[in-house]
mmCIF file of C-alpha atoms in Angstrom:
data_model
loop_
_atom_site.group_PDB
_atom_site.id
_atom_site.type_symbol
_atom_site.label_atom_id
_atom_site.label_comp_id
_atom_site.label_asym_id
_atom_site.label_seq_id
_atom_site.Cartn_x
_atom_site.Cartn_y
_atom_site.Cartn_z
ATOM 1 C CA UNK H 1 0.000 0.000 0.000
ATOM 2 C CA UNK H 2 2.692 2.030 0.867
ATOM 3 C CA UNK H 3 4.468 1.467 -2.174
ATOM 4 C CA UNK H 4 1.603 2.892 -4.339
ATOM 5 C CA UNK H 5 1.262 5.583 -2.337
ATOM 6 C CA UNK H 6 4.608 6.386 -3.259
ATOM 7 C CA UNK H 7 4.538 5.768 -7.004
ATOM 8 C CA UNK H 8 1.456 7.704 -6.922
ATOM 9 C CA UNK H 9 3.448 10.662 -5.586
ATOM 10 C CA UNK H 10 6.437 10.305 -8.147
ATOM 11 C CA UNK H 11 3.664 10.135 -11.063
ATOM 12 C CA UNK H 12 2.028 13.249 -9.558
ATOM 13 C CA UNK H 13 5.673 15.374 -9.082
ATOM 14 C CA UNK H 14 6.640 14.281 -12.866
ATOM 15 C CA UNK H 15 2.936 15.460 -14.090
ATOM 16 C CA UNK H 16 3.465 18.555 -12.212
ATOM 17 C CA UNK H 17 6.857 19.410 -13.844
ATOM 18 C CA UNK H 18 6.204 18.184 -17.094
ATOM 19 C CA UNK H 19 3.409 20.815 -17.386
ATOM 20 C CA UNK H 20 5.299 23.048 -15.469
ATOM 21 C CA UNK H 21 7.940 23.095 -18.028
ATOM 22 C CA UNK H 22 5.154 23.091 -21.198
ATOM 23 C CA UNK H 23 3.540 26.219 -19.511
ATOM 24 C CA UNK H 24 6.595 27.746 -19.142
ATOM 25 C CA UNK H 25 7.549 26.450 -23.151
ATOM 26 C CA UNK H 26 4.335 28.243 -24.409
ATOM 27 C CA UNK H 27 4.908 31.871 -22.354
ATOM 28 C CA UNK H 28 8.414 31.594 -23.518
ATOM 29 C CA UNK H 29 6.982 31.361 -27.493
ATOM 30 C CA UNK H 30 4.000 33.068 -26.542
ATOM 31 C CA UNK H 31 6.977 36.228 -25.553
ATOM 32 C CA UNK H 32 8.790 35.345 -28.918
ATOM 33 C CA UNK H 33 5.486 36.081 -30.757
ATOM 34 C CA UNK H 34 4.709 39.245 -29.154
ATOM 35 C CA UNK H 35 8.428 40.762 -29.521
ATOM 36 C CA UNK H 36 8.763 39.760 -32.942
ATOM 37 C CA UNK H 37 5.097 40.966 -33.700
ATOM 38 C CA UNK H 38 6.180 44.878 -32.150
ATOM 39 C CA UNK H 39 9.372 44.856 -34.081
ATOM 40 C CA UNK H 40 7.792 44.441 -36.737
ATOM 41 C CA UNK H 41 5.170 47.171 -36.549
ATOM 42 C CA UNK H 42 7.893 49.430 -34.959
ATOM 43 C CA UNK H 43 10.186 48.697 -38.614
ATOM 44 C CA UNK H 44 7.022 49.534 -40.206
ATOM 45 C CA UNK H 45 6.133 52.891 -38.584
ATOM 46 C CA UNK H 46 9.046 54.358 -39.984
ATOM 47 C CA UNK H 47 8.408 53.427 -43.606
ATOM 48 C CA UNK H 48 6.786 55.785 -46.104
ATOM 49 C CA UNK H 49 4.306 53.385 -48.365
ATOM 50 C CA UNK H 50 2.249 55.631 -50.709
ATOM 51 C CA UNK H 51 0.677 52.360 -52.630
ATOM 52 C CA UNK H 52 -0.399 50.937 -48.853
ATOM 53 C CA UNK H 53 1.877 47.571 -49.981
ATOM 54 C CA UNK H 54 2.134 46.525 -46.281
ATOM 55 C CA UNK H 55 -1.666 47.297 -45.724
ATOM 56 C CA UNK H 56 -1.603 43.401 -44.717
ATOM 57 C CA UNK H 57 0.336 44.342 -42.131
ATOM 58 C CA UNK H 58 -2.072 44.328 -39.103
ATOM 59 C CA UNK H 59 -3.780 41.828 -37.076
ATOM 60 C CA UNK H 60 -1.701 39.326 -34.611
ATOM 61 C CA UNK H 61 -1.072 36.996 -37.415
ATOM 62 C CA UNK H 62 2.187 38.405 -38.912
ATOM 63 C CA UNK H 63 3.838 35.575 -40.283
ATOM 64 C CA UNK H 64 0.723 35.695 -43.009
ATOM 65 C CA UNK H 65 1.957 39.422 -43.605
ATOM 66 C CA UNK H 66 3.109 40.603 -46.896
ATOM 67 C CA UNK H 67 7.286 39.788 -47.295
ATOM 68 C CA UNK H 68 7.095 38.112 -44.451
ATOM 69 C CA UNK H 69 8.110 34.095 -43.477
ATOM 70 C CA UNK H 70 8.298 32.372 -40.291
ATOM 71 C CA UNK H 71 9.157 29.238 -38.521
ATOM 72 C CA UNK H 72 6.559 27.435 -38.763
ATOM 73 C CA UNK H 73 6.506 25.906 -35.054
ATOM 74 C CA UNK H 74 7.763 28.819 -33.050
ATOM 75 C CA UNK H 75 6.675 31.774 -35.062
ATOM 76 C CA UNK H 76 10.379 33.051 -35.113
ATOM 77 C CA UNK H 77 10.591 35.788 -38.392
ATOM 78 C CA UNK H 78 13.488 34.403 -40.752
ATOM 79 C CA UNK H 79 12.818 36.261 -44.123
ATOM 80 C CA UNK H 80 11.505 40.218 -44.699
ATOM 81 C CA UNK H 81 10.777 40.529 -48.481
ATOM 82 C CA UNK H 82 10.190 43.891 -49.829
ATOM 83 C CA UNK H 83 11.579 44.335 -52.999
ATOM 84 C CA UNK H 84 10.196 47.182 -55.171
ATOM 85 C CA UNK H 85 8.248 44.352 -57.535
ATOM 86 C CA UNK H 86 8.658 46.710 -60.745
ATOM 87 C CA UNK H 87 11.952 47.454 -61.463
ATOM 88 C CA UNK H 88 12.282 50.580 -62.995
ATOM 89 C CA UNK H 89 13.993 49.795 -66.134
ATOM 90 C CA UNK H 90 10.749 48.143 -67.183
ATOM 91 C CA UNK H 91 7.313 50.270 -65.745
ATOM 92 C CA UNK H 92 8.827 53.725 -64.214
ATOM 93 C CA UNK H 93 5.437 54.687 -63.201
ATOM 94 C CA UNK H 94 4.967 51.694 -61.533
ATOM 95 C CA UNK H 95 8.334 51.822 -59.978
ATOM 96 C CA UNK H 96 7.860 54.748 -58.630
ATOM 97 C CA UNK H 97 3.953 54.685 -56.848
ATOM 98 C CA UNK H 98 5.218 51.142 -55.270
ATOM 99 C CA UNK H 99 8.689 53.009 -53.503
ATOM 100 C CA UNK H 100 9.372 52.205 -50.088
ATOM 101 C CA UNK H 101 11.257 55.106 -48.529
ATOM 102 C CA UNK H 102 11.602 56.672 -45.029
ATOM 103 C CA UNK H 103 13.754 55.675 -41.596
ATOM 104 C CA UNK H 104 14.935 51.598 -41.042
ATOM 105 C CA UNK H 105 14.713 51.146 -37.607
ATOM 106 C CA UNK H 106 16.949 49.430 -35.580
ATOM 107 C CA UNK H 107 14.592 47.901 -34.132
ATOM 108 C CA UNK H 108 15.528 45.276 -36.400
ATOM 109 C CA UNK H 109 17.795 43.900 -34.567
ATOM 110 C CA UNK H 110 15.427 42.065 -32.193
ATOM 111 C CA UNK H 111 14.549 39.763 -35.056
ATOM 112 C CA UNK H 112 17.569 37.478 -34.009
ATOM 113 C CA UNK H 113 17.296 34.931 -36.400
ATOM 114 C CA UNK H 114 16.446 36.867 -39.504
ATOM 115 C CA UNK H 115 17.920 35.423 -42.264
ATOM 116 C CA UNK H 116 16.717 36.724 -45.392
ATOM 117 C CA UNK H 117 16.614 40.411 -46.248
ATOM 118 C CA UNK H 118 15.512 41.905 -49.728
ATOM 119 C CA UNK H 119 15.069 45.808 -49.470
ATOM 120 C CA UNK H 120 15.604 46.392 -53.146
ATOM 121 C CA UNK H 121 14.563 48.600 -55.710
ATOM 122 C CA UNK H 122 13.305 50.944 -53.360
ATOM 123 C CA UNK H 123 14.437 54.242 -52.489
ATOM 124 C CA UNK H 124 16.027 54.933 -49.559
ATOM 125 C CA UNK H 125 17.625 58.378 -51.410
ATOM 126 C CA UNK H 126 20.468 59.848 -49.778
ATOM 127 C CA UNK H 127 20.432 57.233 -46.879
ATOM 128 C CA UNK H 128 23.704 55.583 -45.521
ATOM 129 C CA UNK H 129 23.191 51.833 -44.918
ATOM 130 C CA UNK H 130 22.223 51.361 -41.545
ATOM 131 C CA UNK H 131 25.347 50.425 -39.265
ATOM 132 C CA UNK H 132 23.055 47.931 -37.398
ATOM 133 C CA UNK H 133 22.523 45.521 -40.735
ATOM 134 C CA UNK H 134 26.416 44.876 -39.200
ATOM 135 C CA UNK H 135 25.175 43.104 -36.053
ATOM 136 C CA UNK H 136 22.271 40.534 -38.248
ATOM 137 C CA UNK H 137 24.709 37.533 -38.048
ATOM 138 C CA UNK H 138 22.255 35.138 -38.900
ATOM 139 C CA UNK H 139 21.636 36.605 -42.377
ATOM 140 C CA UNK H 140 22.386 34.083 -45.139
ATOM 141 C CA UNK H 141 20.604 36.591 -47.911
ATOM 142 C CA UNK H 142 20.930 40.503 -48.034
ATOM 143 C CA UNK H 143 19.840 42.692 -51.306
ATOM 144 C CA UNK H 144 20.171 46.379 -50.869
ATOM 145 C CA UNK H 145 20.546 46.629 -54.879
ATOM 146 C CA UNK H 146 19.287 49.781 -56.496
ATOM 147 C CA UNK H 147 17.630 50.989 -53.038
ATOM 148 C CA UNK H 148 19.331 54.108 -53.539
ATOM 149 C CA UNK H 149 21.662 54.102 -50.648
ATOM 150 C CA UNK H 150 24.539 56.326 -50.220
ATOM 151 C CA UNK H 151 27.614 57.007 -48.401
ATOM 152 C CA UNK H 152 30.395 54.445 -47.297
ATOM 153 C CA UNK H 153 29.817 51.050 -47.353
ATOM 154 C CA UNK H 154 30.076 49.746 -43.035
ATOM 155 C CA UNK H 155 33.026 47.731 -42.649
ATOM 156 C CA UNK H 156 31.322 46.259 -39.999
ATOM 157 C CA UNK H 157 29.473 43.951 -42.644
ATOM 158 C CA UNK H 158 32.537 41.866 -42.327
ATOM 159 C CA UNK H 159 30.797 40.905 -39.025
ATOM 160 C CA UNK H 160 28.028 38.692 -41.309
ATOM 161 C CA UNK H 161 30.405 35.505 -41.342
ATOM 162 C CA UNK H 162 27.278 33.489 -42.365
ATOM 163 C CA UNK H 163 26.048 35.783 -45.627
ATOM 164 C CA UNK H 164 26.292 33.667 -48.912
ATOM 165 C CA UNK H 165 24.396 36.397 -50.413
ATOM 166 C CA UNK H 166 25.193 39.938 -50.966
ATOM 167 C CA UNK H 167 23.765 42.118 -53.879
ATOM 168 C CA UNK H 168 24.375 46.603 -53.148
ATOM 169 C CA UNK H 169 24.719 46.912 -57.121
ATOM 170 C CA UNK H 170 23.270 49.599 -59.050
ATOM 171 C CA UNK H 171 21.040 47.819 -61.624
ATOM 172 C CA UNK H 172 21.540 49.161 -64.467
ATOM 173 C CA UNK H 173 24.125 52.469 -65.217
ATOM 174 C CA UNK H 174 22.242 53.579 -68.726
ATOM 175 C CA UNK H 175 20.430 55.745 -67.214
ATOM 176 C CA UNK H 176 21.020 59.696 -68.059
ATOM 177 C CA UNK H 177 19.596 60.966 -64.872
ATOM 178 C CA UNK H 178 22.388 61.007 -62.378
ATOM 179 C CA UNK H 179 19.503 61.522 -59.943
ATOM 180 C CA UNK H 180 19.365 57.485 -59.841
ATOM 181 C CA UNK H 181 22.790 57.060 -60.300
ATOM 182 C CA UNK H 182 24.588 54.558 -57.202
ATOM 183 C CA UNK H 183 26.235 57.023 -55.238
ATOM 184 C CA UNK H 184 27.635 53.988 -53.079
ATOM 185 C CA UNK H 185 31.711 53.667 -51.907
ATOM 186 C CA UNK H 186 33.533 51.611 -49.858
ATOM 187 C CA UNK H 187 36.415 53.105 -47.866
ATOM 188 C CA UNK H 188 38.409 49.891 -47.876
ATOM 189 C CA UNK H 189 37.755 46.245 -48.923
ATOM 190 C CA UNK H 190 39.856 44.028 -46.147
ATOM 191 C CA UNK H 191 36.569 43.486 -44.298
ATOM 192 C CA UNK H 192 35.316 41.429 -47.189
ATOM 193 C CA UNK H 193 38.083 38.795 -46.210
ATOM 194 C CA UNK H 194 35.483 37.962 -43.345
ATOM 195 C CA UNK H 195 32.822 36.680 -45.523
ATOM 196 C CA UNK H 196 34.309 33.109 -45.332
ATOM 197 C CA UNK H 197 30.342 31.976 -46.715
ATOM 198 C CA UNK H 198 30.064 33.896 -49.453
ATOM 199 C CA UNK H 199 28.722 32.676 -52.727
ATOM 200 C CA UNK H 200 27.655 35.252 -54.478
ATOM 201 C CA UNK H 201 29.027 39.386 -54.701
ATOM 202 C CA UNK H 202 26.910 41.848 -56.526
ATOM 203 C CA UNK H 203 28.294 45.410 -56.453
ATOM 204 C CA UNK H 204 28.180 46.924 -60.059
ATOM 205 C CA UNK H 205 28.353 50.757 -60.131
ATOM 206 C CA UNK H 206 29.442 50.721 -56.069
ATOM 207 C CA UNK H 207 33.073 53.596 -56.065
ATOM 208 C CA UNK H 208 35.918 51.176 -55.491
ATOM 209 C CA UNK H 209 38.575 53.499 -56.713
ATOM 210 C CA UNK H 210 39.884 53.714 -53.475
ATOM 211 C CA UNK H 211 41.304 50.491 -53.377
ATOM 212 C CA UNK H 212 43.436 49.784 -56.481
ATOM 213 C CA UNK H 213 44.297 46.406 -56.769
ATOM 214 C CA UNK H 214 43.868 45.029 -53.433
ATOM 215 C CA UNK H 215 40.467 43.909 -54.453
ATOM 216 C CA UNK H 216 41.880 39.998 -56.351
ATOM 217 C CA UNK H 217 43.641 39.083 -53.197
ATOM 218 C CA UNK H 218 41.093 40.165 -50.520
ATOM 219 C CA UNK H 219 38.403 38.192 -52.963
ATOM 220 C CA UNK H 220 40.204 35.520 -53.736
ATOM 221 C CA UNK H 221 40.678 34.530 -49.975
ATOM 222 C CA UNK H 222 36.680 33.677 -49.896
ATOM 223 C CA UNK H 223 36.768 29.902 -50.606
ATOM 224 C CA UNK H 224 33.407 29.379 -51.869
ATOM 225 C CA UNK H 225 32.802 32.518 -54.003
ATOM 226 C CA UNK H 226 30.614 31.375 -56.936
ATOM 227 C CA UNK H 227 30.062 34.675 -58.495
ATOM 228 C CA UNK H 228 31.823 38.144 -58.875
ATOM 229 C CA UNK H 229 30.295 41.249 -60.330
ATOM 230 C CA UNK H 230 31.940 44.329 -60.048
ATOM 231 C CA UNK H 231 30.703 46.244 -63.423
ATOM 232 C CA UNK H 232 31.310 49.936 -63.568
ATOM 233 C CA UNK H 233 33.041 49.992 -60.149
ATOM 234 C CA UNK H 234 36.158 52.760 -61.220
ATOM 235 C CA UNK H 235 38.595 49.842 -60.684
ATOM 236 C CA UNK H 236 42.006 50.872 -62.439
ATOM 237 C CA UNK H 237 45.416 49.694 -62.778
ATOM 238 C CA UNK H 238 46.762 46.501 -63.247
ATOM 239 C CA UNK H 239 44.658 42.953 -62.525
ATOM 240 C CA UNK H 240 47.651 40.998 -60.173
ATOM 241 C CA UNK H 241 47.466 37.769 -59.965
ATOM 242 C CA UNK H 242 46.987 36.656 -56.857
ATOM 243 C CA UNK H 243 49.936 35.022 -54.457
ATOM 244 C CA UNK H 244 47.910 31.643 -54.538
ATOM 245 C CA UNK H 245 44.946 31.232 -56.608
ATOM 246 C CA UNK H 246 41.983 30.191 -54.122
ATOM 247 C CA UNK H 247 38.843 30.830 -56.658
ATOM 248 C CA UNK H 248 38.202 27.175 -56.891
ATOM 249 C CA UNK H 249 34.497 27.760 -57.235
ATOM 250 C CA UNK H 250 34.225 30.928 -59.048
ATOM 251 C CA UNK H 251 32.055 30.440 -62.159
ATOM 252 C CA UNK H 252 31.324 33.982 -62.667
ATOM 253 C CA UNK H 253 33.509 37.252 -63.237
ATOM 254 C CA UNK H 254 31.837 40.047 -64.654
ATOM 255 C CA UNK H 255 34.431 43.095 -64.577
ATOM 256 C CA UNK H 256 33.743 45.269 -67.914
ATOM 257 C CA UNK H 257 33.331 48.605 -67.762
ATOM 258 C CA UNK H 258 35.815 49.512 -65.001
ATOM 259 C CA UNK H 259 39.719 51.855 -66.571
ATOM 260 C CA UNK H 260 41.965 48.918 -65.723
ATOM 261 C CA UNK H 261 44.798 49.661 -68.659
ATOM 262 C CA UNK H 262 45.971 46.055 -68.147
ATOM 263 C CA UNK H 263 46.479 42.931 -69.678
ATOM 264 C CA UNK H 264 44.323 40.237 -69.911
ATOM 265 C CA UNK H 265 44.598 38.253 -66.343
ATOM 266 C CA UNK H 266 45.870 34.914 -67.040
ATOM 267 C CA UNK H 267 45.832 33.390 -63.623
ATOM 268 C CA UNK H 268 41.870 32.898 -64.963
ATOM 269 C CA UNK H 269 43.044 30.456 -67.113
ATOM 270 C CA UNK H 270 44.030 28.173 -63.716
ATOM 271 C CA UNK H 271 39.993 28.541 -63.017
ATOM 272 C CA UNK H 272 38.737 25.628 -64.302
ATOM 273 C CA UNK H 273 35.146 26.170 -63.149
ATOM 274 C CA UNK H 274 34.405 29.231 -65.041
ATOM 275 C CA UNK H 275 31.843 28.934 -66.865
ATOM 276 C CA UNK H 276 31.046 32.926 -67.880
ATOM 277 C CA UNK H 277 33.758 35.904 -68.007
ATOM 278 C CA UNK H 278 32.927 39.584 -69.377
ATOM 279 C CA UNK H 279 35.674 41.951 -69.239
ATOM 280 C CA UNK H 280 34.104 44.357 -71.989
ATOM 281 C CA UNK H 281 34.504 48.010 -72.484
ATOM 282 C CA UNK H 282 37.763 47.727 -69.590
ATOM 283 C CA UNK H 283 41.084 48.951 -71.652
ATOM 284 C CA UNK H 284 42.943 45.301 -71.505
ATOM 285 C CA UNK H 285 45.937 45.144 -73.249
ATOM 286 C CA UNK H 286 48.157 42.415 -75.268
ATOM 287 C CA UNK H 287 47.499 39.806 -76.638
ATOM 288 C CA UNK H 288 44.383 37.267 -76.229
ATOM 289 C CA UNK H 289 45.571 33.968 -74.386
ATOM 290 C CA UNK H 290 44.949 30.983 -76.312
ATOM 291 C CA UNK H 291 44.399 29.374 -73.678
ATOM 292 C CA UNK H 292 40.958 30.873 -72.960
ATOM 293 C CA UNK H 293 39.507 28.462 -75.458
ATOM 294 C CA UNK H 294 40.790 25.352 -72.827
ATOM 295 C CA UNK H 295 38.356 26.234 -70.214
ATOM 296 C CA UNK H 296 36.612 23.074 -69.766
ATOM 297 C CA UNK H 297 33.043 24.922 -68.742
ATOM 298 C CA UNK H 298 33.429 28.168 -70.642
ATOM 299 C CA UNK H 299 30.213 29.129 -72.214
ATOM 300 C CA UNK H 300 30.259 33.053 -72.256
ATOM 301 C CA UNK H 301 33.216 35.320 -72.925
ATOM 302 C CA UNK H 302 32.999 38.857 -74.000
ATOM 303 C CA UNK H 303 36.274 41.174 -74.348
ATOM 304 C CA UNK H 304 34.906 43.642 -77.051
ATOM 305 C CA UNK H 305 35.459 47.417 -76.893
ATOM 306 C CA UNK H 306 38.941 46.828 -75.655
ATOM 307 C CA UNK H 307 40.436 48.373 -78.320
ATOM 308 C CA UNK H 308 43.825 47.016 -78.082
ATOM 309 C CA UNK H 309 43.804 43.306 -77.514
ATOM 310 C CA UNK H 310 45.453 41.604 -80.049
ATOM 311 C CA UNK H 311 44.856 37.901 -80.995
ATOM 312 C CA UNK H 312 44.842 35.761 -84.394
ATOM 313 C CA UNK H 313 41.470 34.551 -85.016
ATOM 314 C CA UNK H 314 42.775 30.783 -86.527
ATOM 315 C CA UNK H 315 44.545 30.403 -83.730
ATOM 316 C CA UNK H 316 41.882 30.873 -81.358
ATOM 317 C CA UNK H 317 39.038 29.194 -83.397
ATOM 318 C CA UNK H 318 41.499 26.311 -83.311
ATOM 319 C CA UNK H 319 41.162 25.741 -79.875
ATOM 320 C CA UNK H 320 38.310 23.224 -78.338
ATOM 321 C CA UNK H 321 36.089 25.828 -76.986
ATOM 322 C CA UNK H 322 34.384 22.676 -75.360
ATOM 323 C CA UNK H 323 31.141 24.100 -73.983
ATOM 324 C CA UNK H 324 31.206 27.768 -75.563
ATOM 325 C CA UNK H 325 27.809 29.478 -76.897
ATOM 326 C CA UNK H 326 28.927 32.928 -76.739
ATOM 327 C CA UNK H 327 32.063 34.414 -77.854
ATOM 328 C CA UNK H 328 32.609 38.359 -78.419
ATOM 329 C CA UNK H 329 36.131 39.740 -79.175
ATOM 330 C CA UNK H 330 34.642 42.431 -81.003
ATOM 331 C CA UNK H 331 36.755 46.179 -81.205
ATOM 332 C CA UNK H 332 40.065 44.633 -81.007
ATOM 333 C CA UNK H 333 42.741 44.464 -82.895
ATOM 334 C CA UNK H 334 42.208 40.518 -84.278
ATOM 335 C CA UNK H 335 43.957 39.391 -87.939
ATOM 336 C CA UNK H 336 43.900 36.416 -89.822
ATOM 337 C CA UNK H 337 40.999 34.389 -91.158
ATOM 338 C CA UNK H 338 38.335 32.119 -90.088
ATOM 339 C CA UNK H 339 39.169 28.429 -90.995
#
């Protein structure tokens, strides 16, 4: 008798804690919920939205709000998507009436494990990027691209160890208006060295003329870059080959349009995985390497509007040129004949 008496006591102890420990489980969520619902509304408040686009954004269900995604079990925010839907390029009116402008608050920061952000074309005019976007560690995905941001780039982005995605391009520099023009810099580039996840680097029409060279050894120390676009960026000099070459994964290098007065960079030619390279319209030198057309997954190389690249065409049309559907060596100096 005794004995169930005290098995009875032990069952009634562990029933006790267990729901001791689920009613403290559910006010712990039930807190998550609340804090990430106020951030959210706080982020909000200090966005202008003349087309109403977050007009979903009420209610206590946020993770059904517009641009946003959740956990699904704890309610935890992981992704704010707010792209500008019509880039301008296509529907400028549109564009335009659908602009998300005003303050980012740092109120952000609360969202802990946010790991998506897309604030692009939108128009943050004349705003630095926010210092705090330094301290989202968590972020795996960040697009500030033609958001009209200004200033220096914050060095303290090197603190985002765990980005794979980075896009502050300009997206497209044809535009006459200057008005829309990227009026982004960076102040020096040894912070990048940091993003030890990094796949992908979008900053086309970003002012890099402050750092000469330096940029092909601080880039090639990311192991796992995929793709490099730094169109338009003011880069000039010489293209050094780097001590050790470490872009073992790099598919894509889009350069053109930068003052480089160099030659062509044959360390690419040790970068078997490139599959696309455009260094148009960028004042290369000398002559074409032959060895260009030995890339086993080349498929798109442009080096027109060079002017002074030299090459024989039979000689390069002899090569395999294995995989290669696009092949542009226009505005050079090329002789000889096809065969």
């Amino acid at each position: 008798m005794e004995r169930i008496s005290i098995l009875g006591f032990i069952v009634a102890i562990l029933y006790f804690i267990t729901m001791e420990l689920a009613c403290n489980g559910y006010t712990h969520i039930g807190n998550n919920i609340q804090s990430e619902q106020e951030t959210l509304i706080d982020f909000k408040s200090g966005l202008k939205d003349p087309n109403n686009r977050l007009s979903s954004w009420k209610g206590s269900n946020y993770c059904y709000w517009q641009g946003i995604t959740c956990e699904k079990d704890t309610g935890i925010v992981i992704s704010i998507d707010l792209h500008n839907p019509y880039p301008r390029k296509n529907v400028y009116e549109n564009w335009s009436s659908m602009n998300l402008s005003g303050e980012i608050r740092p109120s952000l920061t609360k969202l802990k494990s946010l790991k998506y952000l897309d604030l692009s074309f939108n128009s943050f005019k004349g705003m630095s990027i926010p210092q705090f976007f330094g301290s989202l560690k968590n972020l795996l995905y960040l697009n500030l691209s033609s958001a009209e941001f200004s200033g220096t780039i914050p060095s303290n982005f090197g603190n985002l160890s765990n980005l794979q995605y980075l896009d502050l391009s300009f997206e497209d520099s044809s535009y006459n208006d200057f008005e829309y023009f990227n009026d982004l810099s960076i102040g020096n580039i040894e912070w990048m060295a940091s993003l030890v996840s990094l796949k992908y680097l979008g900053m086309d029409y970003v002012n890099l003329s402050s750092i000469g060279s330096e940029w092909v050894e601080v880039l090639n120390k990311l192991p796992i870059l995929t793709e490099l676009h730094l169109d338009g960026c003011s880069l000039s000099g010489s293209i050094p080959s780097p001590s050790f070459v470490n872009f073992t994964s790099l598919r894509v290098i889009s350069i053109n349009s930068n003052q480089f007065i160099s030659m062509f960079p044959e360390w690419l030619l040790n970068v078997s995985s490139l599959g696309s390279i455009d260094i148009s319209y960028s004042q290369l030198h000398g002559r074409i390497p032959l060895g260009l057309g030995e890339l086993p997954n080349l498929q798109y190389i442009d080096l027109s509007w060079n002017y002074n690249l030299r090459g024989s065409i039979s000689q390069l049309l002899r090569k395999s040129w294995k995989k290669i559907e696009f092949l542009n060596l226009g505005d050079n100096e090329l002789h000889g004949k096809f065969s």
